[in-house]
């Protein structure tokens, strides 16, 4: 089973199907934003979503002249914050920065208090990063991937992996790894990638399947060690880390992506202006430098293009969850 990631072919396919939609976003006439805008981030500070939300907010504030305030609402694998965003006043002044996790959650949770496809309007896909297998730097300082895999196989169930929460891409990436490597490791869910990474650094968990967005700084700082990057090629930001395909896992291709939504009912002109301002912010030189340092791409899918992408992800992850048999812990 393969959990395919976002790539340039996806962009071309989706864009070709939706090229005529939102073509006039740049021509929208609106006074938005006339006051500070709140962006709900459904994970604690320090996680992958935060790693892109905060630089984006800084550039948005600089270029638009109005503050974009980050409101971290962690819990329940990102679904708590999503529910809060779905119920927010749709006046254009509340946005939501979600992730791939939110296209997995509907198939992991027996009941959610929102519907990602009906209660939130997809605005723009802002970042796509490969998943990376990281371990505690001190405990596994002298191990490469093959040596580490041998240890995992020799100790079924004794090693564990942290995630940003049950039903997140970190969780499913671990389940997929177990299937494809024929190993058994224990899942430890946290309330976000930040807390999970803190425990990995402290040595309280053995490994994590994280997005490069939140792991990059810790890898460069030597606090954690990267053993493998997902997909069939090495990442330019970490050229010394081998790809999954190189290591004998050609179908291990998991990508973490982040996008911005608005509550349903948000005025069309505010949606269009939000897309325009977020695009400008993500394409500012300072933001580009952050994206590059974290091995990320700016996909720039917006409006109906992003909507089509989200629908495709929902379909894909429904199949992955079913095939993996993953359940909430």
PDB file of C-alpha atoms in Angstrom:
ATOM      1  CA  UNK A   1       0.000   0.000   0.000  1.00  0.00           C
ATOM      2  CA  UNK A   2       1.286   3.432  -0.880  1.00  0.00           C
ATOM      3  CA  UNK A   3       0.339   6.737   0.710  1.00  0.00           C
ATOM      4  CA  UNK A   4       1.278   8.975  -2.157  1.00  0.00           C
ATOM      5  CA  UNK A   5       2.446  12.487  -1.407  1.00  0.00           C
ATOM      6  CA  UNK A   6       1.863  15.821  -3.037  1.00  0.00           C
ATOM      7  CA  UNK A   7       3.970  16.417  -6.147  1.00  0.00           C
ATOM      8  CA  UNK A   8       4.163  18.661  -9.186  1.00  0.00           C
ATOM      9  CA  UNK A   9       2.000  16.335 -11.268  1.00  0.00           C
ATOM     10  CA  UNK A  10      -0.761  16.795  -8.713  1.00  0.00           C
ATOM     11  CA  UNK A  11      -0.472  20.547  -9.162  1.00  0.00           C
ATOM     12  CA  UNK A  12      -0.732  20.315 -12.937  1.00  0.00           C
ATOM     13  CA  UNK A  13      -3.624  17.859 -12.856  1.00  0.00           C
ATOM     14  CA  UNK A  14      -5.688  19.797 -10.336  1.00  0.00           C
ATOM     15  CA  UNK A  15      -4.847  23.169 -11.815  1.00  0.00           C
ATOM     16  CA  UNK A  16      -5.829  22.001 -15.293  1.00  0.00           C
ATOM     17  CA  UNK A  17      -9.197  20.835 -14.008  1.00  0.00           C
ATOM     18  CA  UNK A  18      -9.852  24.073 -12.175  1.00  0.00           C
ATOM     19  CA  UNK A  19      -7.879  26.715 -14.057  1.00  0.00           C
ATOM     20  CA  UNK A  20     -10.851  28.946 -14.715  1.00  0.00           C
ATOM     21  CA  UNK A  21     -11.905  29.092 -11.078  1.00  0.00           C
ATOM     22  CA  UNK A  22     -10.756  31.948  -8.855  1.00  0.00           C
ATOM     23  CA  UNK A  23      -9.013  33.530 -11.785  1.00  0.00           C
ATOM     24  CA  UNK A  24     -10.273  36.920 -10.718  1.00  0.00           C
ATOM     25  CA  UNK A  25      -9.232  36.694  -7.062  1.00  0.00           C
ATOM     26  CA  UNK A  26      -6.555  39.285  -7.603  1.00  0.00           C
ATOM     27  CA  UNK A  27      -9.148  41.762  -8.895  1.00  0.00           C
ATOM     28  CA  UNK A  28     -11.417  41.569  -5.853  1.00  0.00           C
ATOM     29  CA  UNK A  29     -12.287  44.963  -4.408  1.00  0.00           C
ATOM     30  CA  UNK A  30     -12.533  44.842  -0.649  1.00  0.00           C
ATOM     31  CA  UNK A  31     -11.511  46.761   2.435  1.00  0.00           C
ATOM     32  CA  UNK A  32     -10.451  43.496   4.063  1.00  0.00           C
ATOM     33  CA  UNK A  33      -8.490  43.425   6.298  1.00  0.00           C
ATOM     34  CA  UNK A  34      -9.607  46.515   8.177  1.00  0.00           C
ATOM     35  CA  UNK A  35      -8.633  45.049  11.568  1.00  0.00           C
ATOM     36  CA  UNK A  36      -6.455  42.228  12.967  1.00  0.00           C
ATOM     37  CA  UNK A  37      -7.181  38.720  11.690  1.00  0.00           C
ATOM     38  CA  UNK A  38      -7.035  35.626  13.907  1.00  0.00           C
ATOM     39  CA  UNK A  39      -5.638  32.361  12.553  1.00  0.00           C
ATOM     40  CA  UNK A  40      -6.530  29.293  14.593  1.00  0.00           C
ATOM     41  CA  UNK A  41      -3.701  26.748  14.631  1.00  0.00           C
ATOM     42  CA  UNK A  42      -5.087  23.465  16.018  1.00  0.00           C
ATOM     43  CA  UNK A  43      -1.834  22.280  17.593  1.00  0.00           C
ATOM     44  CA  UNK A  44       0.393  23.599  20.388  1.00  0.00           C
ATOM     45  CA  UNK A  45       3.228  25.998  19.611  1.00  0.00           C
ATOM     46  CA  UNK A  46       6.375  24.357  18.282  1.00  0.00           C
ATOM     47  CA  UNK A  47       4.788  21.866  15.892  1.00  0.00           C
ATOM     48  CA  UNK A  48       4.874  21.629  12.113  1.00  0.00           C
ATOM     49  CA  UNK A  49       1.787  23.773  11.581  1.00  0.00           C
ATOM     50  CA  UNK A  50       3.310  26.489  13.747  1.00  0.00           C
ATOM     51  CA  UNK A  51       6.566  26.293  11.778  1.00  0.00           C
ATOM     52  CA  UNK A  52       4.759  27.676   8.734  1.00  0.00           C
ATOM     53  CA  UNK A  53       1.923  29.621  10.355  1.00  0.00           C
ATOM     54  CA  UNK A  54       4.168  32.008  12.283  1.00  0.00           C
ATOM     55  CA  UNK A  55       6.480  33.045   9.406  1.00  0.00           C
ATOM     56  CA  UNK A  56       3.381  33.396   7.235  1.00  0.00           C
ATOM     57  CA  UNK A  57       1.731  35.582   9.877  1.00  0.00           C
ATOM     58  CA  UNK A  58       4.831  37.764  10.140  1.00  0.00           C
ATOM     59  CA  UNK A  59       4.879  38.432   6.396  1.00  0.00           C
ATOM     60  CA  UNK A  60       1.115  38.903   6.235  1.00  0.00           C
ATOM     61  CA  UNK A  61       1.351  41.547   8.959  1.00  0.00           C
ATOM     62  CA  UNK A  62       4.269  43.264   7.255  1.00  0.00           C
ATOM     63  CA  UNK A  63       2.683  43.368   3.799  1.00  0.00           C
ATOM     64  CA  UNK A  64      -0.996  43.964   4.607  1.00  0.00           C
ATOM     65  CA  UNK A  65      -0.480  46.381   7.475  1.00  0.00           C
ATOM     66  CA  UNK A  66      -2.859  44.407   9.702  1.00  0.00           C
ATOM     67  CA  UNK A  67      -1.876  41.791  12.265  1.00  0.00           C
ATOM     68  CA  UNK A  68      -2.419  38.100  11.687  1.00  0.00           C
ATOM     69  CA  UNK A  69      -2.621  36.705  15.220  1.00  0.00           C
ATOM     70  CA  UNK A  70      -1.877  33.022  15.825  1.00  0.00           C
ATOM     71  CA  UNK A  71      -4.269  31.325  18.268  1.00  0.00           C
ATOM     72  CA  UNK A  72      -2.973  27.841  19.207  1.00  0.00           C
ATOM     73  CA  UNK A  73      -5.842  25.486  20.120  1.00  0.00           C
ATOM     74  CA  UNK A  74      -4.285  22.045  20.481  1.00  0.00           C
ATOM     75  CA  UNK A  75      -6.013  18.788  21.307  1.00  0.00           C
ATOM     76  CA  UNK A  76      -7.662  15.682  19.851  1.00  0.00           C
ATOM     77  CA  UNK A  77      -5.258  15.350  16.931  1.00  0.00           C
ATOM     78  CA  UNK A  78      -6.073  18.808  15.622  1.00  0.00           C
ATOM     79  CA  UNK A  79      -9.830  18.272  15.605  1.00  0.00           C
ATOM     80  CA  UNK A  80     -10.535  20.448  18.647  1.00  0.00           C
ATOM     81  CA  UNK A  81      -9.202  23.565  16.937  1.00  0.00           C
ATOM     82  CA  UNK A  82     -10.912  22.640  13.676  1.00  0.00           C
ATOM     83  CA  UNK A  83     -14.255  22.487  15.467  1.00  0.00           C
ATOM     84  CA  UNK A  84     -13.654  25.897  17.021  1.00  0.00           C
ATOM     85  CA  UNK A  85     -12.809  27.346  13.611  1.00  0.00           C
ATOM     86  CA  UNK A  86     -15.880  25.781  12.011  1.00  0.00           C
ATOM     87  CA  UNK A  87     -18.113  27.495  14.580  1.00  0.00           C
ATOM     88  CA  UNK A  88     -16.355  30.873  14.404  1.00  0.00           C
ATOM     89  CA  UNK A  89     -18.086  34.001  13.151  1.00  0.00           C
ATOM     90  CA  UNK A  90     -17.756  33.880   9.337  1.00  0.00           C
ATOM     91  CA  UNK A  91     -16.967  37.581   9.041  1.00  0.00           C
ATOM     92  CA  UNK A  92     -13.596  37.089   7.350  1.00  0.00           C
ATOM     93  CA  UNK A  93     -11.567  37.735  10.495  1.00  0.00           C
ATOM     94  CA  UNK A  94     -11.078  34.147  11.597  1.00  0.00           C
ATOM     95  CA  UNK A  95      -8.961  31.803   9.483  1.00  0.00           C
ATOM     96  CA  UNK A  96      -7.880  28.234  10.152  1.00  0.00           C
ATOM     97  CA  UNK A  97      -4.542  26.642   9.326  1.00  0.00           C
ATOM     98  CA  UNK A  98      -5.085  22.927   9.068  1.00  0.00           C
ATOM     99  CA  UNK A  99      -3.044  20.087   7.690  1.00  0.00           C
ATOM    100  CA  UNK A 100      -3.136  16.667   6.093  1.00  0.00           C
ATOM    101  CA  UNK A 101      -4.275  15.415   9.525  1.00  0.00           C
ATOM    102  CA  UNK A 102      -7.688  16.932   8.891  1.00  0.00           C
ATOM    103  CA  UNK A 103      -8.291  14.699   5.882  1.00  0.00           C
ATOM    104  CA  UNK A 104      -7.426  11.644   8.008  1.00  0.00           C
ATOM    105  CA  UNK A 105      -9.495  12.491  11.096  1.00  0.00           C
ATOM    106  CA  UNK A 106     -12.948  11.795   9.567  1.00  0.00           C
ATOM    107  CA  UNK A 107     -11.968   8.136   9.191  1.00  0.00           C
ATOM    108  CA  UNK A 108     -10.330   7.763  12.591  1.00  0.00           C
ATOM    109  CA  UNK A 109     -12.798   9.491  14.909  1.00  0.00           C
ATOM    110  CA  UNK A 110     -16.246   7.948  15.418  1.00  0.00           C
ATOM    111  CA  UNK A 111     -17.789  11.391  15.744  1.00  0.00           C
ATOM    112  CA  UNK A 112     -16.568  14.929  15.003  1.00  0.00           C
ATOM    113  CA  UNK A 113     -18.381  18.172  15.765  1.00  0.00           C
ATOM    114  CA  UNK A 114     -17.566  19.568  12.319  1.00  0.00           C
ATOM    115  CA  UNK A 115     -17.328  18.433   8.695  1.00  0.00           C
ATOM    116  CA  UNK A 116     -14.120  19.555   6.958  1.00  0.00           C
ATOM    117  CA  UNK A 117     -15.847  19.373   3.588  1.00  0.00           C
ATOM    118  CA  UNK A 118     -19.003  21.268   4.586  1.00  0.00           C
ATOM    119  CA  UNK A 119     -18.211  23.606   7.488  1.00  0.00           C
ATOM    120  CA  UNK A 120     -14.912  25.076   6.294  1.00  0.00           C
ATOM    121  CA  UNK A 121     -14.015  26.704   2.967  1.00  0.00           C
ATOM    122  CA  UNK A 122     -10.574  25.792   1.553  1.00  0.00           C
ATOM    123  CA  UNK A 123      -8.622  28.914   0.623  1.00  0.00           C
ATOM    124  CA  UNK A 124      -5.017  28.031  -0.194  1.00  0.00           C
ATOM    125  CA  UNK A 125      -2.449  25.245   0.157  1.00  0.00           C
ATOM    126  CA  UNK A 126       0.680  26.900   1.529  1.00  0.00           C
ATOM    127  CA  UNK A 127       3.300  24.221   2.220  1.00  0.00           C
ATOM    128  CA  UNK A 128       4.175  20.639   1.392  1.00  0.00           C
ATOM    129  CA  UNK A 129       7.014  18.780   3.141  1.00  0.00           C
ATOM    130  CA  UNK A 130       8.171  15.162   3.177  1.00  0.00           C
ATOM    131  CA  UNK A 131       7.932  13.048   6.304  1.00  0.00           C
ATOM    132  CA  UNK A 132      11.178  12.127   8.045  1.00  0.00           C
ATOM    133  CA  UNK A 133      12.043   9.326  10.476  1.00  0.00           C
ATOM    134  CA  UNK A 134      13.851  10.905  13.428  1.00  0.00           C
ATOM    135  CA  UNK A 135      15.280   9.296  16.567  1.00  0.00           C
ATOM    136  CA  UNK A 136      16.783  10.414  19.859  1.00  0.00           C
ATOM    137  CA  UNK A 137      20.256  11.692  18.969  1.00  0.00           C
ATOM    138  CA  UNK A 138      22.055  10.377  22.063  1.00  0.00           C
ATOM    139  CA  UNK A 139      20.493   6.936  22.249  1.00  0.00           C
ATOM    140  CA  UNK A 140      21.059   6.172  18.569  1.00  0.00           C
ATOM    141  CA  UNK A 141      24.103   8.313  17.808  1.00  0.00           C
ATOM    142  CA  UNK A 142      26.031   5.444  16.203  1.00  0.00           C
ATOM    143  CA  UNK A 143      23.175   3.869  14.263  1.00  0.00           C
ATOM    144  CA  UNK A 144      22.189   4.338  10.659  1.00  0.00           C
ATOM    145  CA  UNK A 145      18.784   3.286   9.345  1.00  0.00           C
ATOM    146  CA  UNK A 146      19.713  -0.351   8.709  1.00  0.00           C
ATOM    147  CA  UNK A 147      21.174  -0.826  12.180  1.00  0.00           C
ATOM    148  CA  UNK A 148      18.161   0.879  13.739  1.00  0.00           C
ATOM    149  CA  UNK A 149      15.734  -1.266  11.739  1.00  0.00           C
ATOM    150  CA  UNK A 150      17.564  -4.390  12.898  1.00  0.00           C
ATOM    151  CA  UNK A 151      17.109  -3.268  16.513  1.00  0.00           C
ATOM    152  CA  UNK A 152      13.395  -2.615  15.934  1.00  0.00           C
ATOM    153  CA  UNK A 153      12.922  -6.068  14.394  1.00  0.00           C
ATOM    154  CA  UNK A 154      14.805  -7.721  17.231  1.00  0.00           C
ATOM    155  CA  UNK A 155      12.607  -6.030  19.852  1.00  0.00           C
ATOM    156  CA  UNK A 156       8.993  -6.200  18.674  1.00  0.00           C
ATOM    157  CA  UNK A 157       6.733  -3.909  20.682  1.00  0.00           C
ATOM    158  CA  UNK A 158       9.545  -2.656  22.917  1.00  0.00           C
ATOM    159  CA  UNK A 159      10.340   0.499  20.972  1.00  0.00           C
ATOM    160  CA  UNK A 160       7.812   3.288  20.541  1.00  0.00           C
ATOM    161  CA  UNK A 161       7.071   6.283  18.366  1.00  0.00           C
ATOM    162  CA  UNK A 162       5.505   9.604  19.275  1.00  0.00           C
ATOM    163  CA  UNK A 163       2.936  11.418  17.175  1.00  0.00           C
ATOM    164  CA  UNK A 164       1.032  14.699  17.147  1.00  0.00           C
ATOM    165  CA  UNK A 165      -2.042  12.704  18.127  1.00  0.00           C
ATOM    166  CA  UNK A 166      -4.136   9.717  17.126  1.00  0.00           C
ATOM    167  CA  UNK A 167      -5.339  10.071  13.562  1.00  0.00           C
ATOM    168  CA  UNK A 168      -2.638  12.516  12.500  1.00  0.00           C
ATOM    169  CA  UNK A 169      -0.281  11.949   9.583  1.00  0.00           C
ATOM    170  CA  UNK A 170       2.466  11.164  12.125  1.00  0.00           C
ATOM    171  CA  UNK A 171       0.341   8.284  13.427  1.00  0.00           C
ATOM    172  CA  UNK A 172      -0.598   6.926   9.991  1.00  0.00           C
ATOM    173  CA  UNK A 173       2.977   7.310   8.755  1.00  0.00           C
ATOM    174  CA  UNK A 174       4.035   5.069  11.635  1.00  0.00           C
ATOM    175  CA  UNK A 175       1.347   2.514  10.834  1.00  0.00           C
ATOM    176  CA  UNK A 176       2.393   2.512   7.191  1.00  0.00           C
ATOM    177  CA  UNK A 177       6.032   2.047   8.186  1.00  0.00           C
ATOM    178  CA  UNK A 178       5.089  -0.930  10.357  1.00  0.00           C
ATOM    179  CA  UNK A 179       3.263  -2.543   7.444  1.00  0.00           C
ATOM    180  CA  UNK A 180       5.997  -2.005   4.907  1.00  0.00           C
ATOM    181  CA  UNK A 181       8.950  -2.839   7.182  1.00  0.00           C
ATOM    182  CA  UNK A 182       7.121  -5.757   8.819  1.00  0.00           C
ATOM    183  CA  UNK A 183       7.844  -4.456  12.306  1.00  0.00           C
ATOM    184  CA  UNK A 184       5.853  -3.711  15.452  1.00  0.00           C
ATOM    185  CA  UNK A 185       6.380  -0.469  17.373  1.00  0.00           C
ATOM    186  CA  UNK A 186       4.113   1.076  19.989  1.00  0.00           C
ATOM    187  CA  UNK A 187       2.255   4.310  19.238  1.00  0.00           C
ATOM    188  CA  UNK A 188       2.400   7.119  21.836  1.00  0.00           C
ATOM    189  CA  UNK A 189      -0.009   9.969  20.921  1.00  0.00           C
ATOM    190  CA  UNK A 190       0.575  13.535  22.126  1.00  0.00           C
ATOM    191  CA  UNK A 191      -1.412  16.764  21.886  1.00  0.00           C
ATOM    192  CA  UNK A 192       0.759  18.033  19.054  1.00  0.00           C
ATOM    193  CA  UNK A 193       4.089  17.594  17.292  1.00  0.00           C
ATOM    194  CA  UNK A 194       5.788  20.076  19.636  1.00  0.00           C
ATOM    195  CA  UNK A 195       5.218  18.061  22.840  1.00  0.00           C
ATOM    196  CA  UNK A 196       6.066  14.821  21.019  1.00  0.00           C
ATOM    197  CA  UNK A 197       9.355  16.287  19.772  1.00  0.00           C
ATOM    198  CA  UNK A 198      10.194  17.513  23.272  1.00  0.00           C
ATOM    199  CA  UNK A 199       9.808  13.988  24.609  1.00  0.00           C
ATOM    200  CA  UNK A 200      11.845  12.575  21.717  1.00  0.00           C
ATOM    201  CA  UNK A 201      14.658  15.022  22.514  1.00  0.00           C
ATOM    202  CA  UNK A 202      14.420  14.075  26.195  1.00  0.00           C
ATOM    203  CA  UNK A 203      14.650  10.387  25.332  1.00  0.00           C
ATOM    204  CA  UNK A 204      11.163   9.495  26.522  1.00  0.00           C
ATOM    205  CA  UNK A 205      10.218   8.086  23.113  1.00  0.00           C
ATOM    206  CA  UNK A 206      12.477   6.298  20.633  1.00  0.00           C
ATOM    207  CA  UNK A 207      11.386   7.686  17.294  1.00  0.00           C
ATOM    208  CA  UNK A 208       8.955   9.885  15.437  1.00  0.00           C
ATOM    209  CA  UNK A 209       7.629  10.109  11.881  1.00  0.00           C
ATOM    210  CA  UNK A 210       7.535  13.868  11.594  1.00  0.00           C
ATOM    211  CA  UNK A 211       7.229  16.499   8.896  1.00  0.00           C
ATOM    212  CA  UNK A 212      10.493  18.236   8.105  1.00  0.00           C
ATOM    213  CA  UNK A 213       8.792  21.526   8.975  1.00  0.00           C
ATOM    214  CA  UNK A 214       8.931  20.878  12.707  1.00  0.00           C
ATOM    215  CA  UNK A 215      12.003  18.610  12.791  1.00  0.00           C
ATOM    216  CA  UNK A 216      14.411  20.634  10.640  1.00  0.00           C
ATOM    217  CA  UNK A 217      15.713  22.962  13.357  1.00  0.00           C
ATOM    218  CA  UNK A 218      16.188  20.112  15.837  1.00  0.00           C
ATOM    219  CA  UNK A 219      18.022  17.991  13.242  1.00  0.00           C
ATOM    220  CA  UNK A 220      20.363  20.856  12.387  1.00  0.00           C
ATOM    221  CA  UNK A 221      20.873  21.546  16.081  1.00  0.00           C
ATOM    222  CA  UNK A 222      21.852  17.925  16.750  1.00  0.00           C
ATOM    223  CA  UNK A 223      19.012  17.348  19.213  1.00  0.00           C
ATOM    224  CA  UNK A 224      17.478  14.589  17.089  1.00  0.00           C
ATOM    225  CA  UNK A 225      18.891  12.448  14.301  1.00  0.00           C
ATOM    226  CA  UNK A 226      17.271  11.895  10.882  1.00  0.00           C
ATOM    227  CA  UNK A 227      17.571   8.362   9.544  1.00  0.00           C
ATOM    228  CA  UNK A 228      15.298   8.485   6.501  1.00  0.00           C
ATOM    229  CA  UNK A 229      13.235  10.906   4.445  1.00  0.00           C
ATOM    230  CA  UNK A 230      10.095   9.571   2.773  1.00  0.00           C
ATOM    231  CA  UNK A 231       9.791   9.207  -0.977  1.00  0.00           C
ATOM    232  CA  UNK A 232      12.170   8.283  -3.770  1.00  0.00           C
ATOM    233  CA  UNK A 233      14.623  11.173  -3.564  1.00  0.00           C
ATOM    234  CA  UNK A 234      16.696  12.999  -0.999  1.00  0.00           C
ATOM    235  CA  UNK A 235      15.577  16.404   0.191  1.00  0.00           C
ATOM    236  CA  UNK A 236      17.765  19.375  -0.860  1.00  0.00           C
ATOM    237  CA  UNK A 237      17.699  20.786   2.684  1.00  0.00           C
ATOM    238  CA  UNK A 238      19.133  17.513   4.082  1.00  0.00           C
ATOM    239  CA  UNK A 239      21.142  15.908   1.262  1.00  0.00           C
ATOM    240  CA  UNK A 240      22.905  13.478   3.603  1.00  0.00           C
ATOM    241  CA  UNK A 241      19.683  11.806   4.732  1.00  0.00           C
ATOM    242  CA  UNK A 242      18.850   8.801   2.519  1.00  0.00           C
ATOM    243  CA  UNK A 243      15.427   8.373   0.961  1.00  0.00           C
ATOM    244  CA  UNK A 244      13.028   5.544   1.758  1.00  0.00           C
ATOM    245  CA  UNK A 245      13.449   4.145  -1.749  1.00  0.00           C
ATOM    246  CA  UNK A 246      17.217   3.947  -1.282  1.00  0.00           C
ATOM    247  CA  UNK A 247      16.707   2.013   1.933  1.00  0.00           C
ATOM    248  CA  UNK A 248      14.429  -0.642   0.467  1.00  0.00           C
ATOM    249  CA  UNK A 249      11.025   0.965   1.090  1.00  0.00           C
ATOM    250  CA  UNK A 250      10.070   2.219  -2.402  1.00  0.00           C
ATOM    251  CA  UNK A 251       6.400   2.683  -1.533  1.00  0.00           C
ATOM    252  CA  UNK A 252       6.970   4.666   1.659  1.00  0.00           C
ATOM    253  CA  UNK A 253       5.937   8.082   0.348  1.00  0.00           C
ATOM    254  CA  UNK A 254       4.184  10.247   2.937  1.00  0.00           C
ATOM    255  CA  UNK A 255       3.927  14.016   2.626  1.00  0.00           C
ATOM    256  CA  UNK A 256       2.711  16.484   5.224  1.00  0.00           C
ATOM    257  CA  UNK A 257       0.918  19.533   3.849  1.00  0.00           C
ATOM    258  CA  UNK A 258      -0.580  22.650   5.402  1.00  0.00           C
ATOM    259  CA  UNK A 259      -3.397  24.848   4.148  1.00  0.00           C
ATOM    260  CA  UNK A 260      -5.676  27.698   5.152  1.00  0.00           C
ATOM    261  CA  UNK A 261      -9.474  27.517   5.440  1.00  0.00           C
ATOM    262  CA  UNK A 262     -12.207  29.961   6.449  1.00  0.00           C
ATOM    263  CA  UNK A 263     -15.520  29.233   8.204  1.00  0.00           C
ATOM    264  CA  UNK A 264     -18.384  28.517   5.827  1.00  0.00           C
ATOM    265  CA  UNK A 265     -20.296  31.687   5.082  1.00  0.00           C
ATOM    266  CA  UNK A 266     -17.211  33.910   4.968  1.00  0.00           C
ATOM    267  CA  UNK A 267     -17.892  36.625   2.355  1.00  0.00           C
ATOM    268  CA  UNK A 268     -16.493  35.852  -1.086  1.00  0.00           C
ATOM    269  CA  UNK A 269     -14.586  39.125  -1.277  1.00  0.00           C
ATOM    270  CA  UNK A 270     -12.884  38.404   2.064  1.00  0.00           C
ATOM    271  CA  UNK A 271     -11.980  34.908   0.822  1.00  0.00           C
ATOM    272  CA  UNK A 272     -10.458  36.319  -2.352  1.00  0.00           C
ATOM    273  CA  UNK A 273      -8.506  38.977  -0.491  1.00  0.00           C
ATOM    274  CA  UNK A 274      -7.287  36.435   2.074  1.00  0.00           C
ATOM    275  CA  UNK A 275      -5.995  34.228  -0.729  1.00  0.00           C
ATOM    276  CA  UNK A 276      -4.259  37.190  -2.321  1.00  0.00           C
ATOM    277  CA  UNK A 277      -2.601  38.363   0.908  1.00  0.00           C
ATOM    278  CA  UNK A 278      -1.534  34.852   1.945  1.00  0.00           C
ATOM    279  CA  UNK A 279      -0.023  34.229  -1.500  1.00  0.00           C
ATOM    280  CA  UNK A 280       1.965  37.456  -1.200  1.00  0.00           C
ATOM    281  CA  UNK A 281       3.120  36.528   2.291  1.00  0.00           C
ATOM    282  CA  UNK A 282       4.221  33.011   1.285  1.00  0.00           C
ATOM    283  CA  UNK A 283       6.136  34.348  -1.706  1.00  0.00           C
ATOM    284  CA  UNK A 284       8.017  37.022   0.234  1.00  0.00           C
ATOM    285  CA  UNK A 285      11.773  36.455   0.295  1.00  0.00           C
ATOM    286  CA  UNK A 286      11.872  35.877   4.062  1.00  0.00           C
ATOM    287  CA  UNK A 287       9.122  33.245   3.841  1.00  0.00           C
ATOM    288  CA  UNK A 288      10.814  31.552   0.878  1.00  0.00           C
ATOM    289  CA  UNK A 289      13.980  31.233   2.952  1.00  0.00           C
ATOM    290  CA  UNK A 290      12.040  29.572   5.778  1.00  0.00           C
ATOM    291  CA  UNK A 291      10.333  27.154   3.394  1.00  0.00           C
ATOM    292  CA  UNK A 292      13.678  26.225   1.781  1.00  0.00           C
ATOM    293  CA  UNK A 293      15.378  25.693   5.155  1.00  0.00           C
ATOM    294  CA  UNK A 294      12.662  23.193   6.068  1.00  0.00           C
ATOM    295  CA  UNK A 295      12.702  21.317   2.780  1.00  0.00           C
ATOM    296  CA  UNK A 296       9.239  22.615   1.891  1.00  0.00           C
ATOM    297  CA  UNK A 297       7.522  23.672  -1.323  1.00  0.00           C
ATOM    298  CA  UNK A 298       4.854  26.356  -1.741  1.00  0.00           C
ATOM    299  CA  UNK A 299       2.208  24.544  -3.864  1.00  0.00           C
ATOM    300  CA  UNK A 300       0.048  27.672  -4.408  1.00  0.00           C
ATOM    301  CA  UNK A 301      -3.179  25.730  -4.999  1.00  0.00           C
ATOM    302  CA  UNK A 302      -6.105  27.977  -4.128  1.00  0.00           C
ATOM    303  CA  UNK A 303      -9.894  28.113  -4.233  1.00  0.00           C
ATOM    304  CA  UNK A 304     -11.406  25.274  -6.248  1.00  0.00           C
ATOM    305  CA  UNK A 305      -7.949  23.846  -6.946  1.00  0.00           C
ATOM    306  CA  UNK A 306      -7.293  23.411  -3.235  1.00  0.00           C
ATOM    307  CA  UNK A 307     -10.837  22.098  -2.766  1.00  0.00           C
ATOM    308  CA  UNK A 308     -10.212  19.400  -5.395  1.00  0.00           C
ATOM    309  CA  UNK A 309      -6.928  18.512  -3.704  1.00  0.00           C
ATOM    310  CA  UNK A 310      -8.625  18.177  -0.287  1.00  0.00           C
ATOM    311  CA  UNK A 311     -11.321  15.915  -1.744  1.00  0.00           C
ATOM    312  CA  UNK A 312      -8.647  13.703  -3.326  1.00  0.00           C
ATOM    313  CA  UNK A 313      -6.804  13.512   0.012  1.00  0.00           C
ATOM    314  CA  UNK A 314      -9.998  12.531   1.840  1.00  0.00           C
ATOM    315  CA  UNK A 315     -10.492   9.675  -0.603  1.00  0.00           C
ATOM    316  CA  UNK A 316      -6.860   8.556  -0.335  1.00  0.00           C
ATOM    317  CA  UNK A 317      -6.680   8.564   3.460  1.00  0.00           C
ATOM    318  CA  UNK A 318     -10.001   6.742   3.778  1.00  0.00           C
ATOM    319  CA  UNK A 319      -8.364   3.878   1.906  1.00  0.00           C
ATOM    320  CA  UNK A 320      -5.142   4.050   3.941  1.00  0.00           C
ATOM    321  CA  UNK A 321      -6.962   3.986   7.274  1.00  0.00           C
ATOM    322  CA  UNK A 322      -9.136   1.069   6.191  1.00  0.00           C
ATOM    323  CA  UNK A 323      -6.198  -0.956   4.901  1.00  0.00           C
ATOM    324  CA  UNK A 324      -4.032  -0.262   7.962  1.00  0.00           C
ATOM    325  CA  UNK A 325      -6.701  -1.074  10.506  1.00  0.00           C
ATOM    326  CA  UNK A 326      -5.501   1.905  12.561  1.00  0.00           C
ATOM    327  CA  UNK A 327      -7.684   2.801  15.499  1.00  0.00           C
ATOM    328  CA  UNK A 328      -7.747   5.504  18.118  1.00  0.00           C
ATOM    329  CA  UNK A 329      -5.608   4.666  21.149  1.00  0.00           C
TER     330      UNK A 329
END
